[in-house]
Tab-separated table of C-alpha atoms in Angstrom:
chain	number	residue	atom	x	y	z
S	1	UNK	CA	5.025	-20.273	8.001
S	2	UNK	CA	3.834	-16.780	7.961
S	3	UNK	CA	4.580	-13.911	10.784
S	4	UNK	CA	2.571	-11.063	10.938
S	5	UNK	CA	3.944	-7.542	12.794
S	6	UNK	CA	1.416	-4.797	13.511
S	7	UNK	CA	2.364	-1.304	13.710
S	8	UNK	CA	0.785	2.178	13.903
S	9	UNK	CA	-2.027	2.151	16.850
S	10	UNK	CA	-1.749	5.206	19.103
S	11	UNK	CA	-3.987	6.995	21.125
S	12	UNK	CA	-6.219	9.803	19.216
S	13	UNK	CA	-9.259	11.669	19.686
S	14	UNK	CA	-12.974	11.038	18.713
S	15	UNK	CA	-12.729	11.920	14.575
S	16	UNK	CA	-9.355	11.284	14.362
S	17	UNK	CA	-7.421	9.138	11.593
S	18	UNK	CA	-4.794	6.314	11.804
S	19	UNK	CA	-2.996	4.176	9.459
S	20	UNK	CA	-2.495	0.703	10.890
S	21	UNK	CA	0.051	-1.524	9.174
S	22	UNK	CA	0.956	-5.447	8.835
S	23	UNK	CA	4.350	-6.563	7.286
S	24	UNK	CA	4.471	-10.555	6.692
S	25	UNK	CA	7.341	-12.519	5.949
S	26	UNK	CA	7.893	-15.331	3.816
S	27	UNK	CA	7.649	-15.397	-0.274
S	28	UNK	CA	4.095	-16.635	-0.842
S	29	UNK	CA	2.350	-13.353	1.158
S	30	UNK	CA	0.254	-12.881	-2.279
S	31	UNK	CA	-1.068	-16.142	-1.701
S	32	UNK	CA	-3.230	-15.196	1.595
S	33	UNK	CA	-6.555	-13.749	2.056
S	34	UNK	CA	-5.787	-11.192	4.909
S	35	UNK	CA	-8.225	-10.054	7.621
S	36	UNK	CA	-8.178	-7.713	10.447
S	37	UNK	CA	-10.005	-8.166	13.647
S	38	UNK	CA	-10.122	-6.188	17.329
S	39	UNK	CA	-10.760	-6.536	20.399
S	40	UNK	CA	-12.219	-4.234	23.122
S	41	UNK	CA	-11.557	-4.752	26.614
S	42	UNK	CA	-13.870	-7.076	28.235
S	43	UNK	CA	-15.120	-8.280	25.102
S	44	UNK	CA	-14.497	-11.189	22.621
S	45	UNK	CA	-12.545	-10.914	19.438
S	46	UNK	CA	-14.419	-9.578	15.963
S	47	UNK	CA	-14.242	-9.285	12.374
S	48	UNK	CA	-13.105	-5.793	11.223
S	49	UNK	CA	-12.223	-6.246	7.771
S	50	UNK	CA	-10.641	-9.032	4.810
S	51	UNK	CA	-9.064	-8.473	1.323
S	52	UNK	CA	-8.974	-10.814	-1.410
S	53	UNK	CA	-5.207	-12.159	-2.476
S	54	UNK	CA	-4.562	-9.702	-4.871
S	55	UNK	CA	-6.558	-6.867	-3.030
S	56	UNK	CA	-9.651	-6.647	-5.566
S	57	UNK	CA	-11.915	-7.394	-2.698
S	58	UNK	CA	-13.150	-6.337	0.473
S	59	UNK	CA	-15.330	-6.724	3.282
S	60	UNK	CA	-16.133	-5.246	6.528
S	61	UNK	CA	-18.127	-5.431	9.574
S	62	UNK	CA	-20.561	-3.263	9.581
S	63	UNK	CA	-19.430	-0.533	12.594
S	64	UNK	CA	-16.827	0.466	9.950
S	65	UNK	CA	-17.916	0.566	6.533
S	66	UNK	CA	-17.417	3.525	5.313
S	67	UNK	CA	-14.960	5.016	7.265
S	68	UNK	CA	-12.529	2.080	7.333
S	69	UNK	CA	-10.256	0.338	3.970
S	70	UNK	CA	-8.378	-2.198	3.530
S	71	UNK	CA	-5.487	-2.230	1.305
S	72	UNK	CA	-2.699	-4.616	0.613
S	73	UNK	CA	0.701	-4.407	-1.768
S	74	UNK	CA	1.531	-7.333	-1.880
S	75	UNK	CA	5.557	-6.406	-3.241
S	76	UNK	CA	5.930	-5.015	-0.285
S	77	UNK	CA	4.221	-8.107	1.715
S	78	UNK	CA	1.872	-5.335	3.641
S	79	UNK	CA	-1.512	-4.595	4.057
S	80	UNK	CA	-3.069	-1.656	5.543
S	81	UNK	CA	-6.048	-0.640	7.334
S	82	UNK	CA	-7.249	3.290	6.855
S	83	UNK	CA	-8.946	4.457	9.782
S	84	UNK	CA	-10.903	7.468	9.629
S	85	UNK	CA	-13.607	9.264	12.102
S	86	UNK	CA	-12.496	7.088	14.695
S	87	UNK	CA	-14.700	7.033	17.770
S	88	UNK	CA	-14.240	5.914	21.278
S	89	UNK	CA	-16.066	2.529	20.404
S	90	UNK	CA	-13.326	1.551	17.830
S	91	UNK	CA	-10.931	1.680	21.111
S	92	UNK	CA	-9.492	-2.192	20.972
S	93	UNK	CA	-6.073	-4.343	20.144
S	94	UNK	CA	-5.978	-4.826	16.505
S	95	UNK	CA	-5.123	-8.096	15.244
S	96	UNK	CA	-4.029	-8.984	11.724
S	97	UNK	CA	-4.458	-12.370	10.008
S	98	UNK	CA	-3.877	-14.684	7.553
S	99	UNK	CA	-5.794	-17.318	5.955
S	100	UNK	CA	-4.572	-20.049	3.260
S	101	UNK	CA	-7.455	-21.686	2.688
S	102	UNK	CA	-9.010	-21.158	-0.544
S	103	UNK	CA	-12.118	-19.890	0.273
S	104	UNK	CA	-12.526	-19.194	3.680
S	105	UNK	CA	-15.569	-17.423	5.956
S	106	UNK	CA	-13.139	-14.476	6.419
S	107	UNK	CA	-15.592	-13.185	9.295
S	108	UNK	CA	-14.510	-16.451	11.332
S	109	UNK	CA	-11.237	-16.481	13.568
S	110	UNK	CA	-11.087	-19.877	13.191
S	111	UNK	CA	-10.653	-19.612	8.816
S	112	UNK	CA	-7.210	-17.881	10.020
S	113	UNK	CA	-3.947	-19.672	10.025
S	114	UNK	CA	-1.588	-17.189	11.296
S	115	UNK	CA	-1.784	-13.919	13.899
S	116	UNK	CA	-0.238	-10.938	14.216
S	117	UNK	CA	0.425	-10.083	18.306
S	118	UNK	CA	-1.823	-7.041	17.888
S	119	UNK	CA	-1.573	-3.055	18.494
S	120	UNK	CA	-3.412	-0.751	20.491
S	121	UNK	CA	-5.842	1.501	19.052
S	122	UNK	CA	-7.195	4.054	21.921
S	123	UNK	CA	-9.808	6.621	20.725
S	124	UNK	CA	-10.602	9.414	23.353
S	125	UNK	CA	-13.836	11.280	23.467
């Protein structure tokens, strides 16, 4: 069992940066592929970004590459998601997310075993 606490939304203006966090508990964190996904109001749930186990890869949707990373330390059982030039479309709940299979679609909710409860990310223009 693995539970996932989100921290470090806010509300900023268009340009802006933020530093979203997830801290997990248990002893096997390391042993996850981690995502990140959002949602906007109105609209369905997407992929954002995923990291390997042992943080050597990434991926992200398209709307953010380049101005988005991912990051994990694991010895601290976090991962983090850089946010820079943030614009009023990356306005959403950010979800974090873990995944124990061993080699899952990390675009797809459903490859996800365990959720974070979200925070809000609110980019003014």
């Amino acid at each position: 069992q693995v539970q996932l606490v989100e921290s470090g939304g806010g509300l900023v203006q268009a340009g802006d940066s933020l530093r979203l966090s997830c801290a997990a508990s248990g002893r096997t964190f390391s042993s996850y592929i981690m995502g990140w996904f959002r949602q906007a109001p109105g609209k369905g749930r997407e992929f954002v970004a995923a990291i390997s186990r042992r943080g050597g890869s990434t991926d992200y949707a398209d709307s953010v590459k380049g101005r988005f990373t991912f990051s994990r330390d694991n010895a601290k059982n976090t991962v983090y998601l850089q946010m820079n030039s943030l614009k009023p479309e990356d306005t959403a709940v950010y979800y974090c997310a873990a995944s124990s299979r061993l080699a899952p679609n990390t675009k797809w909710q459903n490859e996800y075993d365990y959720w974070g409860r979200g925070t809000q990310v609110t980019v003014s223009s």
